[in-house]
Short mmCIF file of C-alpha atoms and ligand atoms in Angstrom, two decimals:
data_model
loop_
_atom_site.label_atom_id
_atom_site.label_comp_id
_atom_site.label_asym_id
_atom_site.label_seq_id
_atom_site.Cartn_x
_atom_site.Cartn_y
_atom_site.Cartn_z
CA UNK A 1 17.30 -43.26 15.40
CA UNK A 2 15.47 -40.03 16.08
CA UNK A 3 16.01 -37.27 13.51
CA UNK A 4 16.62 -34.14 15.58
CA UNK A 5 15.67 -30.84 13.86
CA UNK A 6 15.97 -29.18 17.27
CA UNK A 7 19.80 -29.19 16.90
CA UNK A 8 19.36 -26.29 14.49
CA UNK A 9 17.33 -24.38 17.07
CA UNK A 10 19.63 -24.87 20.05
CA UNK A 11 21.23 -21.40 20.21
CA UNK A 12 20.39 -17.94 18.90
CA UNK A 13 23.47 -17.88 16.69
CA UNK A 14 22.59 -21.20 15.08
CA UNK A 15 19.03 -20.04 14.51
CA UNK A 16 20.35 -16.88 12.86
CA UNK A 17 22.59 -18.93 10.58
CA UNK A 18 19.82 -21.17 9.28
CA UNK A 19 17.04 -18.56 9.08
CA UNK A 20 15.47 -18.72 5.62
CA UNK A 21 13.74 -15.37 5.41
CA UNK A 22 15.24 -12.01 6.30
CA UNK A 23 13.33 -8.80 6.63
CA UNK A 24 15.00 -5.57 5.67
CA UNK A 25 13.92 -1.94 5.93
CA UNK A 26 14.32 -1.91 2.15
CA UNK A 27 11.30 -4.21 1.87
CA UNK A 28 8.98 -1.54 3.23
CA UNK A 29 6.79 1.02 1.54
CA UNK A 30 5.16 3.34 4.08
CA UNK A 31 1.57 4.48 3.40
CA UNK A 32 1.05 8.09 4.48
CA UNK A 33 -2.03 10.35 4.58
CA UNK A 34 -1.77 14.00 3.61
CA UNK A 35 -4.14 16.94 3.87
CA UNK A 36 -4.03 20.68 3.32
CA UNK A 37 -2.70 23.00 6.00
CA UNK A 38 0.44 23.67 7.98
CA UNK A 39 1.98 22.05 11.02
CA UNK A 40 -0.78 19.44 11.23
CA UNK A 41 -0.27 15.95 12.57
CA UNK A 42 -3.73 14.65 13.50
CA UNK A 43 -3.85 11.17 15.06
CA UNK A 44 -6.05 8.62 13.27
CA UNK A 45 -8.38 7.19 15.90
CA UNK A 46 -8.68 3.71 14.43
CA UNK A 47 -4.95 3.40 13.67
CA UNK A 48 -2.91 4.25 16.79
CA UNK A 49 0.48 5.67 15.83
CA UNK A 50 -0.70 6.83 12.37
CA UNK A 51 -1.48 10.42 11.42
CA UNK A 52 -2.96 12.73 8.83
CA UNK A 53 -0.10 15.06 7.95
CA UNK A 54 0.06 18.47 6.29
CA UNK A 55 2.76 18.68 3.59
CA UNK A 56 5.37 20.18 5.95
CA UNK A 57 5.01 17.55 8.68
CA UNK A 58 4.75 14.88 5.97
CA UNK A 59 8.20 15.85 4.70
CA UNK A 60 9.59 15.55 8.23
CA UNK A 61 8.05 12.06 8.52
CA UNK A 62 9.47 11.08 5.12
CA UNK A 63 12.92 12.26 6.20
CA UNK A 64 12.72 10.14 9.31
CA UNK A 65 11.69 7.06 7.29
CA UNK A 66 14.51 7.69 4.83
CA UNK A 67 17.06 8.06 7.64
CA UNK A 68 15.91 4.75 9.08
CA UNK A 69 16.40 2.96 5.79
CA UNK A 70 12.86 2.90 4.40
CA UNK A 71 13.30 3.79 0.72
CA UNK A 72 9.73 4.43 -0.33
CA UNK A 73 6.32 5.77 0.61
CA UNK A 74 2.87 5.77 -0.95
CA UNK A 75 0.64 8.81 -0.61
CA UNK A 76 -3.09 9.03 0.05
CA UNK A 77 -4.72 12.43 -0.24
CA UNK A 78 -7.51 14.10 1.70
CA UNK A 79 -8.72 16.77 -0.73
CA UNK A 80 -10.16 20.20 0.12
CA UNK A 81 -13.36 19.35 -1.77
CA UNK A 82 -15.26 16.41 -3.27
CA UNK A 83 -17.58 16.18 -6.27
CA UNK A 84 -19.24 13.52 -8.41
CA UNK A 85 -16.18 12.95 -10.65
CA UNK A 86 -13.40 13.44 -8.08
CA UNK A 87 -11.92 16.33 -10.04
CA UNK A 88 -9.61 17.46 -7.20
CA UNK A 89 -7.65 14.26 -7.77
CA UNK A 90 -6.00 15.50 -10.95
CA UNK A 91 -5.63 19.20 -10.03
CA UNK A 92 -2.12 20.61 -10.31
CA UNK A 93 -2.58 22.19 -6.87
CA UNK A 94 -4.23 19.04 -5.46
CA UNK A 95 -2.98 17.82 -2.12
CA UNK A 96 -1.06 14.79 -3.41
CA UNK A 97 0.55 16.81 -6.20
CA UNK A 98 1.70 19.45 -3.67
CA UNK A 99 3.01 16.76 -1.32
CA UNK A 100 4.97 14.97 -4.07
CA UNK A 101 6.74 18.19 -5.03
CA UNK A 102 7.67 18.98 -1.44
CA UNK A 103 9.02 15.50 -0.74
CA UNK A 104 10.98 15.36 -4.00
CA UNK A 105 12.39 18.79 -3.26
CA UNK A 106 13.87 17.61 0.02
CA UNK A 107 14.43 13.91 -0.71
CA UNK A 108 15.03 13.49 -4.45
CA UNK A 109 16.12 9.86 -4.12
CA UNK A 110 13.20 8.68 -2.04
CA UNK A 111 10.85 6.57 -4.19
CA UNK A 112 7.51 8.36 -4.14
CA UNK A 113 4.47 6.28 -5.04
CA UNK A 114 0.86 7.42 -5.15
CA UNK A 115 -2.46 5.71 -4.76
CA UNK A 116 -4.53 6.31 -7.88
CA UNK A 117 -8.25 6.06 -7.15
CA UNK A 118 -11.31 8.29 -7.01
CA UNK A 119 -12.89 7.16 -3.71
CA UNK A 120 -11.21 9.83 -1.58
CA UNK A 121 -12.27 12.52 -4.05
CA UNK A 122 -15.86 11.64 -4.97
CA UNK A 123 -18.81 12.85 -2.89
CA UNK A 124 -20.37 9.37 -3.13
CA UNK A 125 -17.16 7.60 -2.02
CA UNK A 126 -17.05 5.06 -4.85
CA UNK A 127 -13.84 4.34 -6.74
CA UNK A 128 -15.20 5.54 -10.08
CA UNK A 129 -17.89 7.71 -11.68
CA UNK A 130 -21.50 6.60 -11.40
CA UNK A 131 -23.88 5.99 -14.27
CA UNK A 132 -27.38 5.05 -13.16
CA UNK A 133 -26.05 4.25 -9.69
CA UNK A 134 -23.35 1.87 -10.97
CA UNK A 135 -19.60 2.58 -11.23
CA UNK A 136 -19.00 3.00 -14.96
CA UNK A 137 -15.77 1.32 -15.98
CA UNK A 138 -14.78 3.06 -19.18
CA UNK A 139 -15.58 6.67 -18.20
CA UNK A 140 -13.61 6.09 -15.00
CA UNK A 141 -10.51 5.00 -16.96
CA UNK A 142 -10.16 8.45 -18.46
CA UNK A 143 -10.23 10.15 -15.05
CA UNK A 144 -7.78 7.68 -13.50
CA UNK A 145 -5.39 8.34 -16.37
CA UNK A 146 -5.62 12.09 -15.77
CA UNK A 147 -4.87 11.57 -12.10
CA UNK A 148 -1.90 9.30 -12.83
CA UNK A 149 -0.42 11.77 -15.34
CA UNK A 150 -0.80 14.65 -12.90
CA UNK A 151 1.01 12.67 -10.19
CA UNK A 152 3.91 11.99 -12.55
CA UNK A 153 3.91 15.62 -13.69
CA UNK A 154 4.46 16.48 -10.03
CA UNK A 155 7.36 14.01 -9.81
CA UNK A 156 5.93 10.65 -8.67
CA UNK A 157 8.12 7.62 -9.45
CA UNK A 158 5.31 5.06 -9.46
CA UNK A 159 1.55 5.30 -9.59
CA UNK A 160 -0.53 2.66 -7.84
CA UNK A 161 -4.02 2.24 -9.31
CA UNK A 162 -6.26 0.73 -6.60
CA UNK A 163 -9.67 1.21 -8.22
CA UNK A 164 -10.07 -2.28 -9.80
CA UNK A 165 -11.54 -1.04 -13.09
CA UNK A 166 -10.94 -3.36 -16.05
CA UNK A 167 -8.26 -2.27 -18.49
CA UNK A 168 -6.85 0.47 -16.30
CA UNK A 169 -3.22 -0.57 -16.43
CA UNK A 170 -3.07 -0.47 -20.22
CA UNK A 171 -5.02 2.76 -20.29
CA UNK A 172 -2.81 4.48 -17.73
CA UNK A 173 0.37 3.15 -19.42
CA UNK A 174 -0.68 4.75 -22.72
CA UNK A 175 -1.59 8.01 -21.03
CA UNK A 176 1.74 8.18 -19.18
CA UNK A 177 3.67 7.44 -22.38
CA UNK A 178 1.72 10.08 -24.32
CA UNK A 179 2.45 12.63 -21.60
CA UNK A 180 6.19 11.97 -21.80
CA UNK A 181 6.37 9.78 -18.69
CA UNK A 182 7.78 6.66 -20.36
CA UNK A 183 10.20 6.23 -17.48
CA UNK A 184 7.58 6.29 -14.69
CA UNK A 185 6.25 3.00 -13.38
CA UNK A 186 2.99 1.37 -12.40
CA UNK A 187 2.56 -0.61 -9.21
CA UNK A 188 -0.75 -2.29 -9.88
CA UNK A 189 -3.11 -3.26 -7.11
CA UNK A 190 -3.70 -6.26 -9.36
CA UNK A 191 -5.33 -8.56 -6.82
CA UNK A 192 -7.53 -6.54 -4.52
CA UNK A 193 -10.25 -8.21 -2.50
CA UNK A 194 -13.46 -6.63 -1.20
CA UNK A 195 -12.27 -6.79 2.40
CA UNK A 196 -13.53 -5.86 5.85
CA UNK A 197 -9.90 -5.18 6.74
CA UNK A 198 -10.00 -1.78 4.98
CA UNK A 199 -12.32 -0.44 7.71
CA UNK A 200 -9.83 1.73 9.62
CA UNK A 201 -8.40 3.15 6.36
CA UNK A 202 -11.79 4.44 5.27
CA UNK A 203 -11.86 6.42 8.52
CA UNK A 204 -8.36 7.70 7.93
CA UNK A 205 -8.96 8.68 4.31
CA UNK A 206 -12.64 9.58 4.65
CA UNK A 207 -13.39 7.33 1.69
CA UNK A 208 -16.24 5.02 2.74
CA UNK A 209 -18.89 4.53 0.03
CA UNK A 210 -22.02 6.52 0.89
CA UNK A 211 -24.27 3.70 -0.36
CA UNK A 212 -23.69 0.05 -1.23
CA UNK A 213 -20.26 -1.54 -1.12
CA UNK A 214 -17.34 -2.32 -3.42
CA UNK A 215 -18.22 -5.91 -4.31
CA UNK A 216 -19.09 -4.86 -7.87
CA UNK A 217 -15.43 -4.08 -8.59
CA UNK A 218 -13.25 -5.57 -5.84
CA UNK A 219 -12.73 -9.34 -5.70
CA UNK A 220 -14.61 -12.04 -3.85
CA UNK A 221 -12.46 -13.36 -0.94
CA UNK A 222 -13.41 -16.91 -1.92
CA UNK A 223 -11.64 -16.74 -5.30
CA UNK A 224 -8.07 -17.76 -6.10
CA UNK A 225 -8.06 -18.50 -9.83
CA UNK A 226 -9.52 -15.06 -10.40
CA UNK A 227 -6.46 -13.64 -8.61
CA UNK A 228 -4.18 -15.31 -11.12
CA UNK A 229 -6.31 -13.96 -13.98
CA UNK A 230 -6.18 -10.40 -12.60
CA UNK A 231 -2.40 -10.65 -12.10
CA UNK A 232 -1.87 -11.96 -15.62
CA UNK A 233 -4.00 -9.25 -17.20
CA UNK A 234 -2.09 -6.49 -15.42
CA UNK A 235 1.26 -7.99 -16.41
CA UNK A 236 0.11 -8.11 -20.03
CA UNK A 237 -1.14 -4.54 -19.87
CA UNK A 238 2.28 -3.31 -18.72
CA UNK A 239 2.41 -3.20 -14.92
CA UNK A 240 5.97 -2.90 -13.55
CA UNK A 241 5.11 -4.39 -10.17
CA UNK A 242 1.96 -6.07 -8.95
CA UNK A 243 0.31 -6.28 -5.55
CA UNK A 244 -1.87 -8.58 -3.52
CA UNK A 245 -4.14 -6.89 -0.97
CA UNK A 246 -4.83 -7.51 1.91
CA UNK A 247 -1.80 -9.57 2.93
CA UNK A 248 -2.36 -11.66 6.03
CA UNK A 249 -5.64 -13.45 5.17
CA UNK A 250 -4.31 -13.99 1.61
CA UNK A 251 -0.85 -15.53 2.11
CA UNK A 252 -1.86 -18.42 -0.17
CA UNK A 253 -2.67 -15.92 -2.90
CA UNK A 254 0.68 -14.15 -2.47
CA UNK A 255 2.36 -17.50 -2.83
CA UNK A 256 0.44 -18.48 -5.97
CA UNK A 257 0.87 -15.11 -7.66
CA UNK A 258 4.60 -15.25 -6.88
CA UNK A 259 4.82 -18.48 -8.85
CA UNK A 260 3.34 -17.05 -12.04
CA UNK A 261 4.93 -13.59 -11.97
CA UNK A 262 8.34 -12.43 -13.12
CA UNK A 263 7.70 -8.97 -11.67
CA UNK A 264 8.47 -7.71 -8.18
CA UNK A 265 5.52 -8.65 -6.00
CA UNK A 266 4.17 -6.36 -3.30
CA UNK A 267 1.68 -7.18 -0.56
CA UNK A 268 -0.42 -4.62 1.31
CA UNK A 269 -0.49 -5.22 5.07
CA UNK A 270 -3.69 -3.17 5.34
CA UNK A 271 -5.18 -0.92 7.99
CA UNK A 272 -7.31 -3.64 9.65
CA UNK A 273 -4.31 -5.93 10.01
CA UNK A 274 -2.46 -3.07 11.69
CA UNK A 275 -5.38 -2.03 13.88
CA UNK A 276 -6.08 -5.49 15.23
CA UNK A 277 -2.51 -5.95 16.42
CA UNK A 278 -2.51 -2.49 17.99
CA UNK A 279 -5.86 -3.06 19.69
CA UNK A 280 -4.92 -6.45 21.11
CA UNK A 281 -1.55 -5.10 22.29
CA UNK A 282 -3.26 -2.15 23.99
CA UNK A 283 -5.42 -4.59 25.90
CA UNK A 284 -2.35 -6.58 26.86
CA UNK A 285 -3.66 -9.62 25.00
CA UNK A 286 -0.54 -10.13 22.90
CA UNK A 287 2.97 -8.74 22.45
CA UNK A 288 2.41 -6.17 19.71
CA UNK A 289 6.02 -5.94 18.64
CA UNK A 290 6.45 -9.68 18.24
CA UNK A 291 3.13 -9.96 16.42
CA UNK A 292 4.24 -7.19 14.05
CA UNK A 293 7.55 -8.86 13.19
CA UNK A 294 5.93 -12.28 12.83
CA UNK A 295 3.30 -10.85 10.47
CA UNK A 296 5.88 -9.09 8.32
CA UNK A 297 8.24 -12.04 8.03
CA UNK A 298 5.29 -14.31 7.19
CA UNK A 299 4.23 -12.00 4.36
CA UNK A 300 7.76 -12.06 3.00
CA UNK A 301 8.09 -15.83 3.43
CA UNK A 302 4.87 -16.27 1.46
CA UNK A 303 6.60 -14.60 -1.48
CA UNK A 304 6.24 -10.82 -1.24
CA UNK A 305 9.30 -8.80 -2.25
CA UNK A 306 7.87 -5.55 -0.97
CA UNK A 307 5.45 -4.84 1.86
CA UNK A 308 3.23 -1.79 2.12
CA UNK A 309 2.80 -1.47 5.85
CA UNK A 310 1.83 1.06 8.53
CA UNK A 311 4.42 -0.72 10.67
CA UNK A 312 7.23 0.53 8.39
CA UNK A 313 8.70 2.98 10.86
CA UNK A 314 8.27 0.84 13.96
CA UNK A 315 9.66 -2.25 12.25
CA UNK A 316 12.56 -0.26 10.76
CA UNK A 317 13.50 0.92 14.22
CA UNK A 318 13.32 -2.62 15.54
CA UNK A 319 15.43 -3.98 12.64
CA UNK A 320 18.01 -1.29 13.22
CA UNK A 321 18.40 -2.32 16.86
CA UNK A 322 18.15 -6.02 16.17
CA UNK A 323 18.89 -6.70 12.50
CA UNK A 324 18.05 -10.42 12.70
CA UNK A 325 14.33 -9.71 12.84
C1 LIG B 401 -8.62 3.12 -2.26
C2 LIG B 401 -7.85 2.32 -1.30
C3 LIG B 401 -8.31 1.62 -0.16
C4 LIG B 401 -7.17 1.13 0.47
C5 LIG B 401 -6.09 1.50 -0.31
N1 LIG B 401 -6.53 2.21 -1.40
C6 LIG B 401 -9.65 1.48 0.41
C7 LIG B 401 -10.70 0.74 -0.30
O1 LIG B 401 -10.51 0.12 -1.34
O2 LIG B 401 -11.83 0.82 0.21
C8 LIG B 401 -7.14 0.36 1.77
C9 LIG B 401 -5.84 0.39 2.49
C10 LIG B 401 -5.90 -0.08 3.89
O3 LIG B 401 -6.93 -0.57 4.40
O4 LIG B 401 -4.87 0.04 4.56
N2 LIG B 401 -9.47 2.44 -3.10
#
């Protein structure tokens, strides 16, 4: 006798009934770029459909996401000045701090997250301060903590350290507690690889290192046990959620981290993953919308509870029209 799995694929309704993984707009966290000014919505060349917003247009974008069922966003700032320590990153009138206040003013229930890192704010483009040409771990911790506290002072719900310094989660947790932010959370970029897939983002955020690369602090793509170690350390240090980044080339890592973690697990569907789908779709080489949905459901199937994705709005619209995803 032939066993016939195809019986469960015979009609759309049957397929819907037996589908194992369901995407929801509530899974999405939308990454957004913000810069100073008014009424600005500058297209990002390497990421079609993505923009650098000024705070006013950013609020309008956030409202749209909220109305479409996306509960959360993560902010990346383009500061009005850079220096060797990235001091504009913890300024009360810094661009992210201003943006948080404006979003919270209009959308108090929207979950506002922030990227905590120095690379967009340093003139050398590295994620920490330099000592003899090398990113110095322990001096950087202090500055990251200042930045995280200032984001929470402005009203952020979660801070997302993406710098990959050792000990940063514990350090930031203490600093938040000392500043009276015991109730604010940390989404740790626990497992972050040194990846070519961040290319378009560095254009968008103007954060490419001016010399060298990030292999001295971000992880080697060949390593999996190290991912488990990084995840465990951040859980011990007090992370509330952890993340694997990038997503698509690291589905095995998402799956393995899921197995050892009791925390909500996020995956970052990064700029290069977005750009390659957009570029191929523009050329007519694949169906961009189907590729988008397939990518997102695969990331969730691998074990991610939450997905940071530039597709958030487009996928939310698609899910609204066709909830089965
Ligand atoms: C900052 C940061 C980066 C990304 C998120 N936070 C760039 C990097 O590490 O070089 C990449 C996000 C993306 O590619 O979508 N450190």
